[in-house]
Short mmCIF file of C-alpha atoms in Angstrom, two decimals:
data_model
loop_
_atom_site.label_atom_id
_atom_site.label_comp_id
_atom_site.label_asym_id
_atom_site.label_seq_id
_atom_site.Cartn_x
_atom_site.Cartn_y
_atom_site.Cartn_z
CA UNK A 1 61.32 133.90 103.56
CA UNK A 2 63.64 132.20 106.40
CA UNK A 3 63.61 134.28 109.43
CA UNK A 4 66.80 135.98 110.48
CA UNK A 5 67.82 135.28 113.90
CA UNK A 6 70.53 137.90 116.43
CA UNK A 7 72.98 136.10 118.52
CA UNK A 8 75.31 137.12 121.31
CA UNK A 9 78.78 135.07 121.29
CA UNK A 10 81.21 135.26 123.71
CA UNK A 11 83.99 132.74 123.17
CA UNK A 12 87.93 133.01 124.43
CA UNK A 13 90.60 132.06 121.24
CA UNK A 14 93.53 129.93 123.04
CA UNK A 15 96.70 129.97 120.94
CA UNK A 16 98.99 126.72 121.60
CA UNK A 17 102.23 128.59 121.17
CA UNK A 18 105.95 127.04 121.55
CA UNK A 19 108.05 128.55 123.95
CA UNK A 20 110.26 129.65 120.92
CA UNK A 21 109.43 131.85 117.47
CA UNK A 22 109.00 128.91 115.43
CA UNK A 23 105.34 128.82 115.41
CA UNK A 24 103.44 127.77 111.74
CA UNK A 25 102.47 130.77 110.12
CA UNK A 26 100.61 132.88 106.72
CA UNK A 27 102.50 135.70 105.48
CA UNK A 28 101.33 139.04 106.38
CA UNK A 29 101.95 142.43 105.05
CA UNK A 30 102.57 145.64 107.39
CA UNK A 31 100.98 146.38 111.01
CA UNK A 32 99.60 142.58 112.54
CA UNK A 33 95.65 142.02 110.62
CA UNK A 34 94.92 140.72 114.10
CA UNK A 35 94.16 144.02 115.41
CA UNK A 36 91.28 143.80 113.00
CA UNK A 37 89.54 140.92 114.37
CA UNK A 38 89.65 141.91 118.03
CA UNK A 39 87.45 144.75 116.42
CA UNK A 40 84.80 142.70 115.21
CA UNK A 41 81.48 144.04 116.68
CA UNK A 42 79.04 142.57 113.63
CA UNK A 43 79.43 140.42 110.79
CA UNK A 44 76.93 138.32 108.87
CA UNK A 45 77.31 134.57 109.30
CA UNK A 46 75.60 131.99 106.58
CA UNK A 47 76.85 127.91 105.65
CA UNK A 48 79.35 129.56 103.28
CA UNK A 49 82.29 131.13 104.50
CA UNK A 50 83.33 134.22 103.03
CA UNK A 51 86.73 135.00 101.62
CA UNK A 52 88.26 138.45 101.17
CA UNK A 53 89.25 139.22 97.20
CA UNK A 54 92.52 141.64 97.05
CA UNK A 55 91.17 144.88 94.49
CA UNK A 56 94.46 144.83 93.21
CA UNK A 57 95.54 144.34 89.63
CA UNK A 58 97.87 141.97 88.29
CA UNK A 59 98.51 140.47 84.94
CA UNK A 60 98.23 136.77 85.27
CA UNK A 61 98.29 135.50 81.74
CA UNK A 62 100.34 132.31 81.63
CA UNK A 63 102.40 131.27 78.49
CA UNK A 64 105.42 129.55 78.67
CA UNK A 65 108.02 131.56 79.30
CA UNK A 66 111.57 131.68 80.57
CA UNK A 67 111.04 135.24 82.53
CA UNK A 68 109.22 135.97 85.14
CA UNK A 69 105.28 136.43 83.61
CA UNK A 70 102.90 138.29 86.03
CA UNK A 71 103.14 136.20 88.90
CA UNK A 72 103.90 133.43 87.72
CA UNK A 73 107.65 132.22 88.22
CA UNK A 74 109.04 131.02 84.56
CA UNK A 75 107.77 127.81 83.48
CA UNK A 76 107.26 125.24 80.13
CA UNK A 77 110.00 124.69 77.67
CA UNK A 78 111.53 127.83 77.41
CA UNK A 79 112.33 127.39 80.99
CA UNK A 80 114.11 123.98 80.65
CA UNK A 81 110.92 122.38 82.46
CA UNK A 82 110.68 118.81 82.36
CA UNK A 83 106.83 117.99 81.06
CA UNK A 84 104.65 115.27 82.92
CA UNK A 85 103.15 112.65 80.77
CA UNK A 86 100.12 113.26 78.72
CA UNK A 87 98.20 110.91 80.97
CA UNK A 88 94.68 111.35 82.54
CA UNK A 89 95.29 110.60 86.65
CA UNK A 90 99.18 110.28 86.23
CA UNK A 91 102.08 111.65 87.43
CA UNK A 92 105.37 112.75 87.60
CA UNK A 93 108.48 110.09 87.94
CA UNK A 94 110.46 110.26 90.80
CA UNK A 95 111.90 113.67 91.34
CA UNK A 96 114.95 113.72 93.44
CA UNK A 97 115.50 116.79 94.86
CA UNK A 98 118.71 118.78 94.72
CA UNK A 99 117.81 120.18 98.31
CA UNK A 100 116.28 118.84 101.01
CA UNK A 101 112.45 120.59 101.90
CA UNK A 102 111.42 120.92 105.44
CA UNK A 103 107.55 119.79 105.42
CA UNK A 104 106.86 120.38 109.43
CA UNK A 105 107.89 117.51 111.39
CA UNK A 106 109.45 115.78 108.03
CA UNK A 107 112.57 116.50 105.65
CA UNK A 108 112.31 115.47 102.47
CA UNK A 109 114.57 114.58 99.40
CA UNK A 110 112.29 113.62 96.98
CA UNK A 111 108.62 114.61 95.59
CA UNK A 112 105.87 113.31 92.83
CA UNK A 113 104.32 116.44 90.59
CA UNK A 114 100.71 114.70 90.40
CA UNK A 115 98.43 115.54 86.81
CA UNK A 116 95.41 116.05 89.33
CA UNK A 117 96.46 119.45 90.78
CA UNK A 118 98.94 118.11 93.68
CA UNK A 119 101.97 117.49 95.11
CA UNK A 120 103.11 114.14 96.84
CA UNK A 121 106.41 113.01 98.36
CA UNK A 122 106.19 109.05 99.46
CA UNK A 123 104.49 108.11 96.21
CA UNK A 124 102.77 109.04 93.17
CA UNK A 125 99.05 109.82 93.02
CA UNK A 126 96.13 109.22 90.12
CA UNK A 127 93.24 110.34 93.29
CA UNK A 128 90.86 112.78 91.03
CA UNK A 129 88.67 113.24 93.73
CA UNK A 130 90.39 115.53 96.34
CA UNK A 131 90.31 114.61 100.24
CA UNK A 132 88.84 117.27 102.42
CA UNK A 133 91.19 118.46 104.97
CA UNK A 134 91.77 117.99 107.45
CA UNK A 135 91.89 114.74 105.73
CA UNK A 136 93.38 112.98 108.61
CA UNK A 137 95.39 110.74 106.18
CA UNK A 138 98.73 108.81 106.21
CA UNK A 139 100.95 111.32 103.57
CA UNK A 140 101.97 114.94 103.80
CA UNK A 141 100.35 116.38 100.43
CA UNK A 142 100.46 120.24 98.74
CA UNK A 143 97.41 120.56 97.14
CA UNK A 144 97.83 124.06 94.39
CA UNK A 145 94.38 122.80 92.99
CA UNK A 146 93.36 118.95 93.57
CA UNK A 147 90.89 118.63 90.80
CA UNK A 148 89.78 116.00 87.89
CA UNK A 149 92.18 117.32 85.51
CA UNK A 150 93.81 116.14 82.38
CA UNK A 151 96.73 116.98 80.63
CA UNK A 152 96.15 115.23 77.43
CA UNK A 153 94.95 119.12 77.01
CA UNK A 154 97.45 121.03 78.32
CA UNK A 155 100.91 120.86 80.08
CA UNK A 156 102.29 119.94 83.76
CA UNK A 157 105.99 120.27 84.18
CA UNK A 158 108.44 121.26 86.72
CA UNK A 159 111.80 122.36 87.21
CA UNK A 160 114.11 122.99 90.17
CA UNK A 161 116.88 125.66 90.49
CA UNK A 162 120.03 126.35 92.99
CA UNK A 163 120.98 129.45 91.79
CA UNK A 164 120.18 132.15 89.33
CA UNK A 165 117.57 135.11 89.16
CA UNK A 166 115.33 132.76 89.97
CA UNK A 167 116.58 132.88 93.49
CA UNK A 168 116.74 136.41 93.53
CA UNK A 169 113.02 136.45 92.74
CA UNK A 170 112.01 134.09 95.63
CA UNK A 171 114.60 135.94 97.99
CA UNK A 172 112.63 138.70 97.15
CA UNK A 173 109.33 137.48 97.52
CA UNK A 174 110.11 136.16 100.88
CA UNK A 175 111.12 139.63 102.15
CA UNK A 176 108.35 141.41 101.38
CA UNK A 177 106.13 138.92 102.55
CA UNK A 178 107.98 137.74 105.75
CA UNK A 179 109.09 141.10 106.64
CA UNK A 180 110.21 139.66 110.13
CA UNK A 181 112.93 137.22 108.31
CA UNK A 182 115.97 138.13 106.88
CA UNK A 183 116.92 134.86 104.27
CA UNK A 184 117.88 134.31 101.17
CA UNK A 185 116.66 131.23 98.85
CA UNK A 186 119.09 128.48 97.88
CA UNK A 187 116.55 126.01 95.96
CA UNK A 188 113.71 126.54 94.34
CA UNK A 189 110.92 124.14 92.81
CA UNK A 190 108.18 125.11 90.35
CA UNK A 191 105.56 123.26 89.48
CA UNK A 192 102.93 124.53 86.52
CA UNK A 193 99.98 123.29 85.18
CA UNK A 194 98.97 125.47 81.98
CA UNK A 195 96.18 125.31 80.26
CA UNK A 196 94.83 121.83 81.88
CA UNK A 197 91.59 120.94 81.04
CA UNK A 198 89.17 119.36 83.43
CA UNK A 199 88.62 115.91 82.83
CA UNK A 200 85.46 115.17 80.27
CA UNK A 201 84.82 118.66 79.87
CA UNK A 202 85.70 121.48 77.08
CA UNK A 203 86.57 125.15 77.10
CA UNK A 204 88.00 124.47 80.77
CA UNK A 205 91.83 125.44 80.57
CA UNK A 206 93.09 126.19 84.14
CA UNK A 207 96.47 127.78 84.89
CA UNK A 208 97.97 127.30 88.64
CA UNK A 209 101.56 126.69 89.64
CA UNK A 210 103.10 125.88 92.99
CA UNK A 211 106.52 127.04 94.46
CA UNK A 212 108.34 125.65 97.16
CA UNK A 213 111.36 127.67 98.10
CA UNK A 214 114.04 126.50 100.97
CA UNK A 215 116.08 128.53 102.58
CA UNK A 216 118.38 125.68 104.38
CA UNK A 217 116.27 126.03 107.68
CA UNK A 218 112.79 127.43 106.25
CA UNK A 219 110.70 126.42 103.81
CA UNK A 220 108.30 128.47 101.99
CA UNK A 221 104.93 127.70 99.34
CA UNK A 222 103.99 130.19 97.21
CA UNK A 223 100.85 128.96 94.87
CA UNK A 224 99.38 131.17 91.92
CA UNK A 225 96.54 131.60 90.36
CA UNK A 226 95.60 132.56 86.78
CA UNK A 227 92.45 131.36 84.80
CA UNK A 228 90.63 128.93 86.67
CA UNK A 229 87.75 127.37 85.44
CA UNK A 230 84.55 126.75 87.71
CA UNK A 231 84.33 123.43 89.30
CA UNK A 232 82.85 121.09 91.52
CA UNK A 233 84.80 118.85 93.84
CA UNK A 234 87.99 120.87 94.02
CA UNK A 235 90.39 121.84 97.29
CA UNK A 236 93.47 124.28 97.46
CA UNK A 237 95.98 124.29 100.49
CA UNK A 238 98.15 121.76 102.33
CA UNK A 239 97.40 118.89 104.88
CA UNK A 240 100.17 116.83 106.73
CA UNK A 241 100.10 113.48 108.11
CA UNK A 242 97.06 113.11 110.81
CA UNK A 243 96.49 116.40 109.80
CA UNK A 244 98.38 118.81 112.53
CA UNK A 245 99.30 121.29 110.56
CA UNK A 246 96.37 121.50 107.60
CA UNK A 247 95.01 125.32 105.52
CA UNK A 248 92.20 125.66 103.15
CA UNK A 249 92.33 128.35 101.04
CA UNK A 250 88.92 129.76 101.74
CA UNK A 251 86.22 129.28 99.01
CA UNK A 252 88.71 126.86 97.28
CA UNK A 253 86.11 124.33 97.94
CA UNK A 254 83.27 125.70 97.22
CA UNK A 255 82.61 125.50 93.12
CA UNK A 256 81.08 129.00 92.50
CA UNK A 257 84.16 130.49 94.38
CA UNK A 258 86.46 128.46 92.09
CA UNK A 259 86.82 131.46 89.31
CA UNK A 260 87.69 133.93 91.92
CA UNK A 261 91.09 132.57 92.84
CA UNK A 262 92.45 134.42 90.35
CA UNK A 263 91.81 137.39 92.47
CA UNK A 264 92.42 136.24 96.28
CA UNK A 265 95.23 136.44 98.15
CA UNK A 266 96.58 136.35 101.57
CA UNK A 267 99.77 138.55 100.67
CA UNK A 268 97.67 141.46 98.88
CA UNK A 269 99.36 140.33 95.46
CA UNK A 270 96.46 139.61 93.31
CA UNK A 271 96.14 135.17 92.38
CA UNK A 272 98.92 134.45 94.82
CA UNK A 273 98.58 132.87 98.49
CA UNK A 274 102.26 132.70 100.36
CA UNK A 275 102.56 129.89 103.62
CA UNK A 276 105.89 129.16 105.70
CA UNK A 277 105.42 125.37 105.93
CA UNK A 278 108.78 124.16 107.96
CA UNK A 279 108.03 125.59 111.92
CA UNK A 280 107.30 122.77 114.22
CA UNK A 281 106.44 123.29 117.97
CA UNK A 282 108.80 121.27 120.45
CA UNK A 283 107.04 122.42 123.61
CA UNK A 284 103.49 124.42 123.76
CA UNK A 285 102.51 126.39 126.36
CA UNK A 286 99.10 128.04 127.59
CA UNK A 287 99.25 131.29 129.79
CA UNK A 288 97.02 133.80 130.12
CA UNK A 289 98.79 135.55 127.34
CA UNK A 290 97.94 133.03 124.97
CA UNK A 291 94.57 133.14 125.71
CA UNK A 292 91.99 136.18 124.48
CA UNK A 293 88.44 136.70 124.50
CA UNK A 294 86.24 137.86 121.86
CA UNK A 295 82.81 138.68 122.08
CA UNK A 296 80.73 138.78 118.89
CA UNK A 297 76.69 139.79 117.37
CA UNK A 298 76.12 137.42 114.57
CA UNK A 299 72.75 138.22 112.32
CA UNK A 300 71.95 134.28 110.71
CA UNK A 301 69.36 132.32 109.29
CA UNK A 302 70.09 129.36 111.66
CA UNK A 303 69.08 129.22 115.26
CA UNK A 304 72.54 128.58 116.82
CA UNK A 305 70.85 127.32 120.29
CA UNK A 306 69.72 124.09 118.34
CA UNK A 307 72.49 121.35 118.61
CA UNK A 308 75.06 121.26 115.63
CA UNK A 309 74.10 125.00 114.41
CA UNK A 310 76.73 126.41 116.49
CA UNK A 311 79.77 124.15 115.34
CA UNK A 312 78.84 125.07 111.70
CA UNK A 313 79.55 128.89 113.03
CA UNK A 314 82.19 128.67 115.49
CA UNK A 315 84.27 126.56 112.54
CA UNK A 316 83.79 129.47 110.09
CA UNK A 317 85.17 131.73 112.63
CA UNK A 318 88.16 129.85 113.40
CA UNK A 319 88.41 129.84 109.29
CA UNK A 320 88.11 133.38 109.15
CA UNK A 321 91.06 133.98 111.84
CA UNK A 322 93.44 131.78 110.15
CA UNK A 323 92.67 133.45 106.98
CA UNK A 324 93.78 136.33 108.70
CA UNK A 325 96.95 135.38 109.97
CA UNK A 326 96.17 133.06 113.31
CA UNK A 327 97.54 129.02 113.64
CA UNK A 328 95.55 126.17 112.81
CA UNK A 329 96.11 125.16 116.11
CA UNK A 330 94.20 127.88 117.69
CA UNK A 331 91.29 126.67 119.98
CA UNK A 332 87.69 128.57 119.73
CA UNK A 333 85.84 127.70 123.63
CA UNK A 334 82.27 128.64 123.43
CA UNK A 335 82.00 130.38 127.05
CA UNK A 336 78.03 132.29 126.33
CA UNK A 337 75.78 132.01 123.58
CA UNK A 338 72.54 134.09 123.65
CA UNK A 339 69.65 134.76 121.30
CA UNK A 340 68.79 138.22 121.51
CA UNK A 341 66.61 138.68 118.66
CA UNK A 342 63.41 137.27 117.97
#
């Protein structure tokens, strides 16, 4: 039986914030979750991170459908989608778009709808096996759910809309989960994969889809989850090029997870995770308001004094506070680590 070892942490969390609100951010619902981790006085830390599931209930069986379908945004030939070929590792052809997107740093007029689970913009993709972000890489790429999958079971398709109750929906959705922002949407693109099998494999049928919404300025992802099958070598998120603005949905990695997106979230809507993907920093700033300090008991099986251990940790964490609401840009400084117990 491993031994289980106490630590002490006390680290300070630097925030590189512009000098104006247009800082990278996760939707969040009512009073700021921050609050909550300044409160942290325990928590249990092993080589898995944790991810919170949302006990809320939502239906999110997919069929195609021209309405609005649990949370899924209408999709498949009774919404006037254009279908991807049946190909294993293909893709979409070039989709111009009828508005531009704001990706970060980059504005874009065109996109790929990739078979394997992603989205692409300077070219196509047939990778099966997904990067890990940060991947570091030389293309800006929306990953719903970069898997090994193929649509010769199954359907991918996409469509795109300027106005409509589809609009309404996504204005809508954007309200209530940027409560701060008053916009309305004046494009919106869906992409779905329903009912995709893995590749090789039976009784796998996956259901995902991926919305970008624009708002002229502001740009928005919504991804969805319904039945998702368990799977090794998977990722869910976004990563831009070099990598400065990257998520991972949390667990979305990790194969056991993998069933359970179907009930995470990050917007307390059961299967649905909601990012605003255009912000930028011009200039970034460090004061002393910018910087906090958080001090932490941790109860783990590794000995975080031992070189390595404590990166493993001190990662997690800075997954955790994203999860909850933070910037990927945020900086965790290890200022005191102590072993307390044995």
């Amino acid at each position: 039986m491993p031994r289980v070892t106490q630590h002490l942490l006390v680290f300070t969390i630097i925030f590189v914030l512009p000098l104006v609100n247009t800082t990278t951010s996760m939707a969040t619902t009512g009073s700021s979750k921050f609050s909550e981790v300044q409160n942290i006085t325990q928590s249990t830390v092993t080589q898995n991170t944790t991810t919170t599931i949302v006990n809320t209930t939502t239906d999110t069986t997919t069929t195609g459908s021209s309405n609005f379908s649990g949370i899924f945004y209408p999709f498949g030939s009774a919404a006037g989608d254009t279908s991807n070929s049946a190909v294993d590792d293909g893709s979409s052809t070039l989709i111009g778009l009828l508005s531009p997107f704001i990706f970060f740093e980059r504005t874009y007029l065109q996109i790929y709808v990739n078979n394997n689970g992603h989205l692409t913009f300077n070219q196509p993709s047939g990778q099966y096996i997904p990067f890990s972000f940060p991947a570091k890489g030389s293309q800006d790429i929306i990953a719903a759910f970069w898997t090994d999958l193929d649509n010769r079971r199954g359907v991918v398709s996409y469509q795109q809309y300027t106005n409509g109750s589809v609009l309404t929906h996504a204005t809508q959705d954007i309200k209530q989960y940027f409560p701060d922002l008053s916009l309305n949407a004046t494009w919106v693109f869906v992409a779905t994969w329903d009912k995709v099998a893995y590749c090789c494999t039976t009784n796998t049928e996956t259901s995902f889809q991926v919305v970008l919404i624009s708002t002229g300025n502001s740009s928005f992802i919504l991804m969805n989850y319904g039945d998702i099958a368990g799977r090794e070598r998977t990722i869910a998120g976004y990563d831009t090029v070099m990598s400065t603005h990257y998520f991972v949905i949390p667990g979305s990695n990790n194969g056991s997870f993998i069933p359970n997106l179907k009930f995470s979230s990050n917007v307390n809507v059961t299967g649905r995770w909601a990012f605003r993907v255009d912000s930028e920093p011009s200039v970034n700033i460090i004061s002393k308001e910018n910087v906090i300090g958080l001090q932490v008991k941790l109860t783990s099986f590794l000995d975080l004094t031992q070189n390595g251990n404590i990166k493993i940790v001190l990662d997690e964490l800075k997954q955790e506070l994203i999860k909850y609401g933070l910037p990927n840009s945020i900086e965790l400084n290890l200022r005191k680590l102590q072993k307390t117990k044995p």
